[in-house]
Amino acid sequence: MQVHVVPTQTSFFSGDTYSASIQFTHTSTSNAPQRIMWAFAQIVAVAALDRGLIAVGDSEQRRVRRTTSSLMVGGGFGGFAVAEIAGLMGADYSRTEKTFPIFATAPAILFSDLSLDANLSRTFSFSIQLPQGLPPSHRGKAAKIIYKFVICVQPFGASKSQMFYTPIRMFAAVGDLLSKRVFDVLAPVVLTKDTSVVQEIFESENEFDCLLDSRVSSIVAEDEDEDMSLTQRLIMLCQMSGKVMFDICKQDDVVANLVLIRSAYRLGETIAGVLDFSKSSLPCFQVSAFLEITETVDANYAVQTNSSASPTPKKAIKRILAEQHACTLNTCRMGIALPIPNSATPDFVTSAVSLSYSIRFEFITSRNTAGDAKLMETVQTRPLTAEDVTAAINASSPSATTATANAQTTAIAQSDFEMVGEYEGAPAFVTARTVSRVNVEAFECVLAVRVYPNGASLSAGGVGGVSGSARVFDVDF
């Protein structure tokens, strides 16, 4: 038997309605009917905190697990085996992390005593209203927040139930982003009452795909106004942030003027701006721009690094998402384009970990504006005679053996000279070369930017972090 799980969307906002279709199909070559005693469905969110960065006591971890144990299918989260925890976390599971649930809905029964004959199927729909204030999905170094849609099936004759997990990408609600609502990871959100809606969809086996497509279309049509208003609200938030301008200075010397079209962006957009060096009083040789995300561990949760009584400072883990490098010698303006990955996590705040975005600039400039600003030096300014030219040609020729030592010492290849006029009737040449050494210094500046979810990611289909919308699982009998 196979179980097909098809969510109507791959990404959801906190407060949205999660809905999915679950189809059970008899795929065995045997003509004997296959029976399932019961099947449950629920949504579970799990937080995994790195033990080396975040300190959570074992007693607090057990208290959180007891809060949700009565709602977890398969005997309770507190009694989960390692294999079941690994299945819930998937590839993100690690024994070096403390794992505990932060959100759980009450298990919803899909059916009981289901019998399927050969080549037949039964389809059920599941929907539930998600609460406000949930943290977004996140996969970082200090913390991971994973949402899964769980199907638990108990076949007849099997010694234990089987669990199947479909990933969900969750975004924080727009209102939570504006108010910077803080989610307490040690206070899980538990829905003790089953508020889900489960219905059976009646169709023949050949009509499942068509019916599912029509169901998705109807759901999208019903929520079209709400989704459009949500998308427009996100766009308005970014546009209202407005253009920003900064003078980047090194002490009292202006290095560049930075202009960004906005200070707030959505996932998938490109941070665009311009660095203007036209009014610079300090030569700038190279510029590097980095788009970084920073996971900040709150001081109350940070692992103590010493035995002193002083409070532990916040710990920050940085990761580069995009970068750009350019040589800016003799450059008046430099364009900046840093794309934000659609699979990244928007800004969020929890009691243990927060995530923020910033642009970090690295400038390589001269040490001062007086001596090092002179990048070219004059080598020869006197008028040249015919003897000088002849000596230069002879010195540059491999076969020249008659040139005097003085001519070889003072001669410079004719191609190194630029004729600038005449001096007392003779051609006058001048040449210049770059200096061999310049004293430089490097300095940085950091600019914070806001990143919001992308409303377009609400449409059905594969979206960053979740590959594809449908999952197929095999039930063992």
PDB file of C-alpha atoms in Angstrom, residues 188-370:
ATOM      1  CA  PRO A 188       5.405  25.225  23.483  1.00  0.00           C
ATOM      2  CA  VAL A 189       2.131  26.008  21.747  1.00  0.00           C
ATOM      3  CA  VAL A 190      -0.161  23.026  22.306  1.00  0.00           C
ATOM      4  CA  LEU A 191      -3.629  22.678  20.765  1.00  0.00           C
ATOM      5  CA  THR A 192      -5.357  20.257  23.134  1.00  0.00           C
ATOM      6  CA  LYS A 193      -8.634  20.367  21.220  1.00  0.00           C
ATOM      7  CA  ASP A 194      -8.899  18.843  17.774  1.00  0.00           C
ATOM      8  CA  THR A 195     -10.069  21.698  15.547  1.00  0.00           C
ATOM      9  CA  SER A 196      -9.155  20.043  12.244  1.00  0.00           C
ATOM     10  CA  VAL A 197     -11.635  19.180   9.503  1.00  0.00           C
ATOM     11  CA  VAL A 198     -11.313  15.710   7.942  1.00  0.00           C
ATOM     12  CA  GLN A 199     -13.469  14.626   5.004  1.00  0.00           C
ATOM     13  CA  GLU A 200     -13.375  11.765   2.564  1.00  0.00           C
ATOM     14  CA  ILE A 201     -13.162  12.641  -1.118  1.00  0.00           C
ATOM     15  CA  PHE A 202     -15.106  10.216  -3.273  1.00  0.00           C
ATOM     16  CA  GLU A 203     -13.704   9.601  -6.743  1.00  0.00           C
ATOM     17  CA  SER A 204     -12.575   6.810  -9.007  1.00  0.00           C
ATOM     18  CA  GLU A 205      -8.879   5.952  -9.119  1.00  0.00           C
ATOM     19  CA  ASN A 206      -8.444   7.611 -12.536  1.00  0.00           C
ATOM     20  CA  GLU A 207      -9.986  10.907 -11.406  1.00  0.00           C
ATOM     21  CA  PHE A 208      -7.737  11.578  -8.401  1.00  0.00           C
ATOM     22  CA  ASP A 209      -5.290  13.904 -10.121  1.00  0.00           C
ATOM     23  CA  CYS A 210      -8.019  15.938 -11.812  1.00  0.00           C
ATOM     24  CA  LEU A 211     -10.009  16.242  -8.605  1.00  0.00           C
ATOM     25  CA  LEU A 212      -6.905  17.244  -6.634  1.00  0.00           C
ATOM     26  CA  ASP A 213      -6.043  19.933  -9.193  1.00  0.00           C
ATOM     27  CA  SER A 214      -9.572  21.317  -9.016  1.00  0.00           C
ATOM     28  CA  ARG A 215      -9.459  21.273  -5.198  1.00  0.00           C
ATOM     29  CA  VAL A 216      -6.182  23.216  -5.158  1.00  0.00           C
ATOM     30  CA  SER A 217      -7.618  25.719  -7.642  1.00  0.00           C
ATOM     31  CA  SER A 218     -10.731  26.234  -5.543  1.00  0.00           C
ATOM     32  CA  ILE A 219      -8.729  26.771  -2.355  1.00  0.00           C
ATOM     33  CA  VAL A 220      -6.456  29.257  -4.089  1.00  0.00           C
ATOM     34  CA  ALA A 221      -9.482  31.047  -5.544  1.00  0.00           C
ATOM     35  CA  GLU A 222     -11.160  31.268  -2.141  1.00  0.00           C
ATOM     36  CA  ASP A 223      -8.042  32.767  -0.542  1.00  0.00           C
ATOM     37  CA  GLU A 224      -7.057  34.900  -3.527  1.00  0.00           C
ATOM     38  CA  ASP A 225      -8.115  38.180  -1.968  1.00  0.00           C
ATOM     39  CA  GLU A 226      -6.384  37.382   1.314  1.00  0.00           C
ATOM     40  CA  ASP A 227      -3.165  36.244  -0.403  1.00  0.00           C
ATOM     41  CA  MET A 228      -3.133  39.294  -2.670  1.00  0.00           C
ATOM     42  CA  SER A 229      -3.610  41.640   0.263  1.00  0.00           C
ATOM     43  CA  LEU A 230      -0.846  39.851   2.157  1.00  0.00           C
ATOM     44  CA  THR A 231       1.514  40.118  -0.799  1.00  0.00           C
ATOM     45  CA  GLN A 232       0.645  43.759  -1.306  1.00  0.00           C
ATOM     46  CA  ARG A 233       1.197  44.417   2.379  1.00  0.00           C
ATOM     47  CA  LEU A 234       4.675  42.903   2.212  1.00  0.00           C
ATOM     48  CA  ILE A 235       5.490  44.932  -0.914  1.00  0.00           C
ATOM     49  CA  MET A 236       4.194  48.081   0.758  1.00  0.00           C
ATOM     50  CA  LEU A 237       6.342  47.450   3.832  1.00  0.00           C
ATOM     51  CA  CYS A 238       9.445  47.211   1.670  1.00  0.00           C
ATOM     52  CA  GLN A 239       8.591  50.227  -0.479  1.00  0.00           C
ATOM     53  CA  MET A 240       7.798  52.381   2.554  1.00  0.00           C
ATOM     54  CA  SER A 241      11.292  51.783   3.897  1.00  0.00           C
ATOM     55  CA  GLY A 242      12.475  54.287   1.248  1.00  0.00           C
ATOM     56  CA  LYS A 243      15.887  55.123  -0.175  1.00  0.00           C
ATOM     57  CA  VAL A 244      18.776  55.391   2.279  1.00  0.00           C
ATOM     58  CA  MET A 245      22.038  57.340   1.900  1.00  0.00           C
ATOM     59  CA  PHE A 246      25.206  57.142   3.993  1.00  0.00           C
ATOM     60  CA  ASP A 247      28.593  58.844   3.940  1.00  0.00           C
ATOM     61  CA  ILE A 248      31.191  56.190   4.669  1.00  0.00           C
ATOM     62  CA  CYS A 249      34.137  57.832   6.404  1.00  0.00           C
ATOM     63  CA  LYS A 250      37.458  56.735   7.778  1.00  0.00           C
ATOM     64  CA  GLN A 251      38.014  59.086  10.684  1.00  0.00           C
ATOM     65  CA  ASP A 252      37.541  62.519   9.073  1.00  0.00           C
ATOM     66  CA  ASP A 253      38.150  61.403   5.467  1.00  0.00           C
ATOM     67  CA  VAL A 254      35.229  60.555   3.175  1.00  0.00           C
ATOM     68  CA  VAL A 255      35.776  57.238   1.388  1.00  0.00           C
ATOM     69  CA  ALA A 256      32.473  56.830  -0.462  1.00  0.00           C
ATOM     70  CA  ASN A 257      28.805  57.734  -0.511  1.00  0.00           C
ATOM     71  CA  LEU A 258      26.441  54.753  -0.321  1.00  0.00           C
ATOM     72  CA  VAL A 259      22.923  54.821  -1.756  1.00  0.00           C
ATOM     73  CA  LEU A 260      20.497  51.888  -1.336  1.00  0.00           C
ATOM     74  CA  ILE A 261      17.116  51.877  -3.036  1.00  0.00           C
ATOM     75  CA  ARG A 262      15.506  50.445   0.132  1.00  0.00           C
ATOM     76  CA  SER A 263      16.384  49.288   3.623  1.00  0.00           C
ATOM     77  CA  ALA A 264      13.853  46.401   3.591  1.00  0.00           C
ATOM     78  CA  TYR A 265      13.554  43.556   1.089  1.00  0.00           C
ATOM     79  CA  ARG A 266      11.738  40.291   0.509  1.00  0.00           C
ATOM     80  CA  LEU A 267      13.179  36.828  -0.034  1.00  0.00           C
ATOM     81  CA  GLY A 268      14.257  36.361  -3.640  1.00  0.00           C
ATOM     82  CA  GLU A 269      14.871  40.077  -4.250  1.00  0.00           C
ATOM     83  CA  THR A 270      18.243  41.701  -4.955  1.00  0.00           C
ATOM     84  CA  ILE A 271      19.722  44.351  -2.709  1.00  0.00           C
ATOM     85  CA  ALA A 272      20.738  47.071  -5.180  1.00  0.00           C
ATOM     86  CA  GLY A 273      22.730  50.218  -4.549  1.00  0.00           C
ATOM     87  CA  VAL A 274      25.592  52.462  -5.656  1.00  0.00           C
ATOM     88  CA  LEU A 275      28.928  53.415  -4.091  1.00  0.00           C
ATOM     89  CA  ASP A 276      29.976  56.893  -5.256  1.00  0.00           C
ATOM     90  CA  PHE A 277      33.697  57.785  -4.999  1.00  0.00           C
ATOM     91  CA  SER A 278      33.496  61.130  -6.834  1.00  0.00           C
ATOM     92  CA  LYS A 279      33.680  63.139  -3.588  1.00  0.00           C
ATOM     93  CA  SER A 280      36.168  60.868  -1.879  1.00  0.00           C
ATOM     94  CA  SER A 281      39.098  62.499  -0.110  1.00  0.00           C
ATOM     95  CA  LEU A 282      40.878  59.174   0.415  1.00  0.00           C
ATOM     96  CA  PRO A 283      41.875  56.850  -2.447  1.00  0.00           C
ATOM     97  CA  CYS A 284      40.065  53.497  -2.337  1.00  0.00           C
ATOM     98  CA  PHE A 285      41.733  50.588  -4.119  1.00  0.00           C
ATOM     99  CA  GLN A 286      39.314  47.708  -3.521  1.00  0.00           C
ATOM    100  CA  VAL A 287      35.801  47.162  -2.154  1.00  0.00           C
ATOM    101  CA  SER A 288      34.164  43.918  -1.014  1.00  0.00           C
ATOM    102  CA  ALA A 289      30.455  43.687  -0.129  1.00  0.00           C
ATOM    103  CA  PHE A 290      28.957  40.755   1.804  1.00  0.00           C
ATOM    104  CA  LEU A 291      25.323  39.917   2.567  1.00  0.00           C
ATOM    105  CA  GLU A 292      25.418  38.194   5.946  1.00  0.00           C
ATOM    106  CA  ILE A 293      22.924  36.598   8.285  1.00  0.00           C
ATOM    107  CA  THR A 294      23.704  36.572  11.990  1.00  0.00           C
ATOM    108  CA  GLU A 295      22.342  34.081  14.502  1.00  0.00           C
ATOM    109  CA  THR A 296      22.559  35.727  17.913  1.00  0.00           C
ATOM    110  CA  VAL A 297      22.292  33.566  21.022  1.00  0.00           C
ATOM    111  CA  ASP A 298      20.666  35.404  23.909  1.00  0.00           C
ATOM    112  CA  ALA A 299      22.935  35.924  26.907  1.00  0.00           C
ATOM    113  CA  ASN A 300      20.469  34.084  29.178  1.00  0.00           C
ATOM    114  CA  TYR A 301      20.835  30.940  27.051  1.00  0.00           C
ATOM    115  CA  ALA A 302      24.491  31.187  26.051  1.00  0.00           C
ATOM    116  CA  VAL A 303      26.819  28.485  27.324  1.00  0.00           C
ATOM    117  CA  GLN A 304      29.053  29.764  30.127  1.00  0.00           C
ATOM    118  CA  THR A 305      32.661  29.975  28.961  1.00  0.00           C
ATOM    119  CA  ASN A 306      34.242  30.799  32.332  1.00  0.00           C
ATOM    120  CA  SER A 307      33.548  30.525  36.026  1.00  0.00           C
ATOM    121  CA  SER A 308      33.389  34.255  36.665  1.00  0.00           C
ATOM    122  CA  ALA A 309      30.255  35.897  37.944  1.00  0.00           C
ATOM    123  CA  SER A 310      30.116  38.329  35.016  1.00  0.00           C
ATOM    124  CA  PRO A 311      27.236  37.716  32.594  1.00  0.00           C
ATOM    125  CA  THR A 312      27.997  35.768  29.439  1.00  0.00           C
ATOM    126  CA  PRO A 313      27.905  38.029  26.363  1.00  0.00           C
ATOM    127  CA  LYS A 314      25.713  37.264  23.416  1.00  0.00           C
ATOM    128  CA  LYS A 315      27.195  34.869  20.873  1.00  0.00           C
ATOM    129  CA  ALA A 316      26.862  35.584  17.164  1.00  0.00           C
ATOM    130  CA  ILE A 317      27.248  33.083  14.336  1.00  0.00           C
ATOM    131  CA  LYS A 318      27.624  34.704  10.932  1.00  0.00           C
ATOM    132  CA  ARG A 319      27.124  33.210   7.494  1.00  0.00           C
ATOM    133  CA  ILE A 320      27.654  34.824   4.087  1.00  0.00           C
ATOM    134  CA  LEU A 321      24.784  34.480   1.599  1.00  0.00           C
ATOM    135  CA  ALA A 322      26.160  36.626  -1.242  1.00  0.00           C
ATOM    136  CA  GLU A 323      29.309  38.605  -1.943  1.00  0.00           C
ATOM    137  CA  GLN A 324      30.761  41.012  -4.490  1.00  0.00           C
ATOM    138  CA  HIS A 325      34.329  42.220  -5.063  1.00  0.00           C
ATOM    139  CA  ALA A 326      35.674  45.018  -7.266  1.00  0.00           C
ATOM    140  CA  CYS A 327      38.877  46.982  -7.863  1.00  0.00           C
ATOM    141  CA  THR A 328      37.933  50.651  -7.530  1.00  0.00           C
ATOM    142  CA  LEU A 329      41.167  52.398  -8.547  1.00  0.00           C
ATOM    143  CA  ASN A 330      40.210  55.242 -10.932  1.00  0.00           C
ATOM    144  CA  THR A 331      36.517  54.338 -10.408  1.00  0.00           C
ATOM    145  CA  CYS A 332      33.873  57.007  -9.845  1.00  0.00           C
ATOM    146  CA  ARG A 333      30.909  54.708  -9.152  1.00  0.00           C
ATOM    147  CA  MET A 334      30.407  51.066  -8.325  1.00  0.00           C
ATOM    148  CA  GLY A 335      27.106  49.206  -8.575  1.00  0.00           C
ATOM    149  CA  ILE A 336      26.056  46.799  -5.807  1.00  0.00           C
ATOM    150  CA  ALA A 337      23.870  43.751  -6.423  1.00  0.00           C
ATOM    151  CA  LEU A 338      23.500  41.175  -3.630  1.00  0.00           C
ATOM    152  CA  PRO A 339      20.749  38.575  -4.243  1.00  0.00           C
ATOM    153  CA  ILE A 340      18.796  37.229  -1.276  1.00  0.00           C
ATOM    154  CA  PRO A 341      18.250  33.452  -1.656  1.00  0.00           C
ATOM    155  CA  ASN A 342      14.631  32.408  -1.752  1.00  0.00           C
ATOM    156  CA  SER A 343      15.507  29.478   0.522  1.00  0.00           C
ATOM    157  CA  ALA A 344      16.805  31.749   3.298  1.00  0.00           C
ATOM    158  CA  THR A 345      14.958  32.502   6.537  1.00  0.00           C
ATOM    159  CA  PRO A 346      13.495  35.989   7.125  1.00  0.00           C
ATOM    160  CA  ASP A 347      14.196  37.981  10.273  1.00  0.00           C
ATOM    161  CA  PHE A 348      12.800  36.457  13.463  1.00  0.00           C
ATOM    162  CA  VAL A 349      13.232  36.620  17.238  1.00  0.00           C
ATOM    163  CA  THR A 350      12.889  33.868  19.853  1.00  0.00           C
ATOM    164  CA  SER A 351      13.832  33.812  23.488  1.00  0.00           C
ATOM    165  CA  ALA A 352      16.997  31.825  22.727  1.00  0.00           C
ATOM    166  CA  VAL A 353      18.066  32.776  19.196  1.00  0.00           C
ATOM    167  CA  SER A 354      17.384  35.687  16.864  1.00  0.00           C
ATOM    168  CA  LEU A 355      18.225  36.108  13.175  1.00  0.00           C
ATOM    169  CA  SER A 356      19.138  39.365  11.431  1.00  0.00           C
ATOM    170  CA  TYR A 357      20.540  40.508   8.076  1.00  0.00           C
ATOM    171  CA  SER A 358      23.324  42.994   7.372  1.00  0.00           C
ATOM    172  CA  ILE A 359      25.573  44.225   4.571  1.00  0.00           C
ATOM    173  CA  ARG A 360      29.257  44.318   5.466  1.00  0.00           C
ATOM    174  CA  PHE A 361      31.645  46.440   3.401  1.00  0.00           C
ATOM    175  CA  GLU A 362      35.420  46.005   3.414  1.00  0.00           C
ATOM    176  CA  PHE A 363      37.460  48.901   2.017  1.00  0.00           C
ATOM    177  CA  ILE A 364      41.174  48.914   1.199  1.00  0.00           C
ATOM    178  CA  THR A 365      42.388  52.511   1.201  1.00  0.00           C
ATOM    179  CA  SER A 366      45.635  54.447   1.523  1.00  0.00           C
ATOM    180  CA  ARG A 367      46.837  55.368   4.985  1.00  0.00           C
ATOM    181  CA  ASN A 368      46.615  59.125   4.384  1.00  0.00           C
ATOM    182  CA  THR A 369      45.654  61.654   1.752  1.00  0.00           C
ATOM    183  CA  ALA A 370      49.083  63.283   1.277  1.00  0.00           C
TER     184      ALA A 370
END
